[in-house]
């Protein structure tokens, strides 16, 4: 961000604060989400889950009415940045939330810092993001959080030779690095590392190269909503008959799309923070309510992160007694702990990043005939390993 645009925001903020008729009793939460474009399923998860939270908990918090304002950035960082500025300056939003891709979160960081508005990350998963603004708080995950756990599982379960295939941008690089280092430490070998472009990806040639290397397992990271395409191309090339096991963080085994992937997904083992099959009473109620709210679709981790983001808004406002000073709100969020549909979670007071259980899961057919990520091992209270090592 240039000095000039920072000055422009500062001037606009002063103007907005002085402008009459600013409804003080309504608190706007700006949700910036991809409602159109290739990542639209993620925007729909975010919107549905945020609205569901409000529906379940009422729209009054600490004497203020909460208004969710959804803005479609189509997954394009320049749009997100403009929308964030408008939300803060014109709409007087007291919280920003969403950010479907790492470059979007990074574009919004300077705006959150300058405007002193909490920005809750409900999807982007690159480790470094939370270090880019003191107003970032994360309810999603970091890719290394689960990549190291699946690396250990692979090394301990007879997998010796792996090919990695990741989307070629920051979270993919984070996932790849964390996996390769940890798998090597466990005695495994990564024989090839393939990176697929983020825009208009064609996975087929990469999948063929992966197959030609004849690994025991293929480690996949693609951003949420892309898993269906990878799996389709995997089957089209006959790789489901190759005996290559699919492993990775759970992004490609997305609960919303999983059932449409068919038998090819059976046996995939992933480490992740959320499964629609998580057996808690809270999750069962959440899945049922989400399905009703979305017209039948299943919630996935994107929905859960956003549902928890709304919880953070509510709980922080309750703690400040309705004070919307952004610095006080972020302070209130630090160390907060609560039960999520994914299990117990908290906000690390030092890093503002999430601490959560990571589950190892296998895709199986449930009693209802649908495919689920069935959890079989739990690693409790996992911090982002990249920041923990600093
Ligand atoms: C990201 O861009 O950081 C990102 C997006 C979707 C995911 C994971 C990470 O599923």
PDB file of C-alpha atoms and ligand atoms in Angstrom, residues 42 100-103 123-126 129 141 143 169 171 221-224 251 301, ligand 1:
ATOM      1  CA  UNK A  42     -16.484 -21.300  -0.571  1.00  0.00           C
ATOM      2  CA  UNK A 100     -10.988 -16.946   0.573  1.00  0.00           C
ATOM      3  CA  UNK A 101      -7.368 -16.995  -0.603  1.00  0.00           C
ATOM      4  CA  UNK A 102      -4.018 -16.054   0.931  1.00  0.00           C
ATOM      5  CA  UNK A 103      -3.336 -13.184  -1.539  1.00  0.00           C
ATOM      6  CA  UNK A 123     -10.195 -19.695   5.154  1.00  0.00           C
ATOM      7  CA  UNK A 124      -6.716 -18.606   4.086  1.00  0.00           C
ATOM      8  CA  UNK A 125      -4.109 -20.977   5.526  1.00  0.00           C
ATOM      9  CA  UNK A 126      -0.582 -19.699   4.888  1.00  0.00           C
ATOM     10  CA  UNK A 129      -0.591 -14.194   7.287  1.00  0.00           C
ATOM     11  CA  UNK A 141      -5.992 -23.231  10.031  1.00  0.00           C
ATOM     12  CA  UNK A 143      -1.491 -25.901   6.177  1.00  0.00           C
ATOM     13  CA  UNK A 169       0.960 -20.436  -4.347  1.00  0.00           C
ATOM     14  CA  UNK A 171      -0.411 -22.252   1.135  1.00  0.00           C
ATOM     15  CA  UNK A 221      -3.121 -29.967  -1.559  1.00  0.00           C
ATOM     16  CA  UNK A 222      -5.619 -27.971  -3.587  1.00  0.00           C
ATOM     17  CA  UNK A 223      -7.663 -25.087  -2.159  1.00  0.00           C
ATOM     18  CA  UNK A 224     -11.199 -25.769  -0.952  1.00  0.00           C
ATOM     19  CA  UNK A 251      -8.833 -29.664   1.658  1.00  0.00           C
ATOM     20  CA  UNK A 301     -14.464 -26.704   7.004  1.00  0.00           C
TER      21      UNK A 301
HETATM   22  C1  LIG B   1      -5.434 -20.131   0.977  1.00  0.00           C
HETATM   23  O1  LIG B   1      -5.481 -19.472  -0.072  1.00  0.00           O
HETATM   24  O2  LIG B   1      -4.691 -19.804   1.913  1.00  0.00           O
HETATM   25  C2  LIG B   1      -6.275 -21.351   1.101  1.00  0.00           C
HETATM   26  C3  LIG B   1      -7.487 -21.444   0.419  1.00  0.00           C
HETATM   27  C4  LIG B   1      -8.232 -22.607   0.515  1.00  0.00           C
HETATM   28  C5  LIG B   1      -7.789 -23.659   1.297  1.00  0.00           C
HETATM   29  C6  LIG B   1      -6.608 -23.559   1.996  1.00  0.00           C
HETATM   30  C7  LIG B   1      -5.837 -22.412   1.896  1.00  0.00           C
HETATM   31  O3  LIG B   1      -8.527 -24.783   1.374  1.00  0.00           O
END
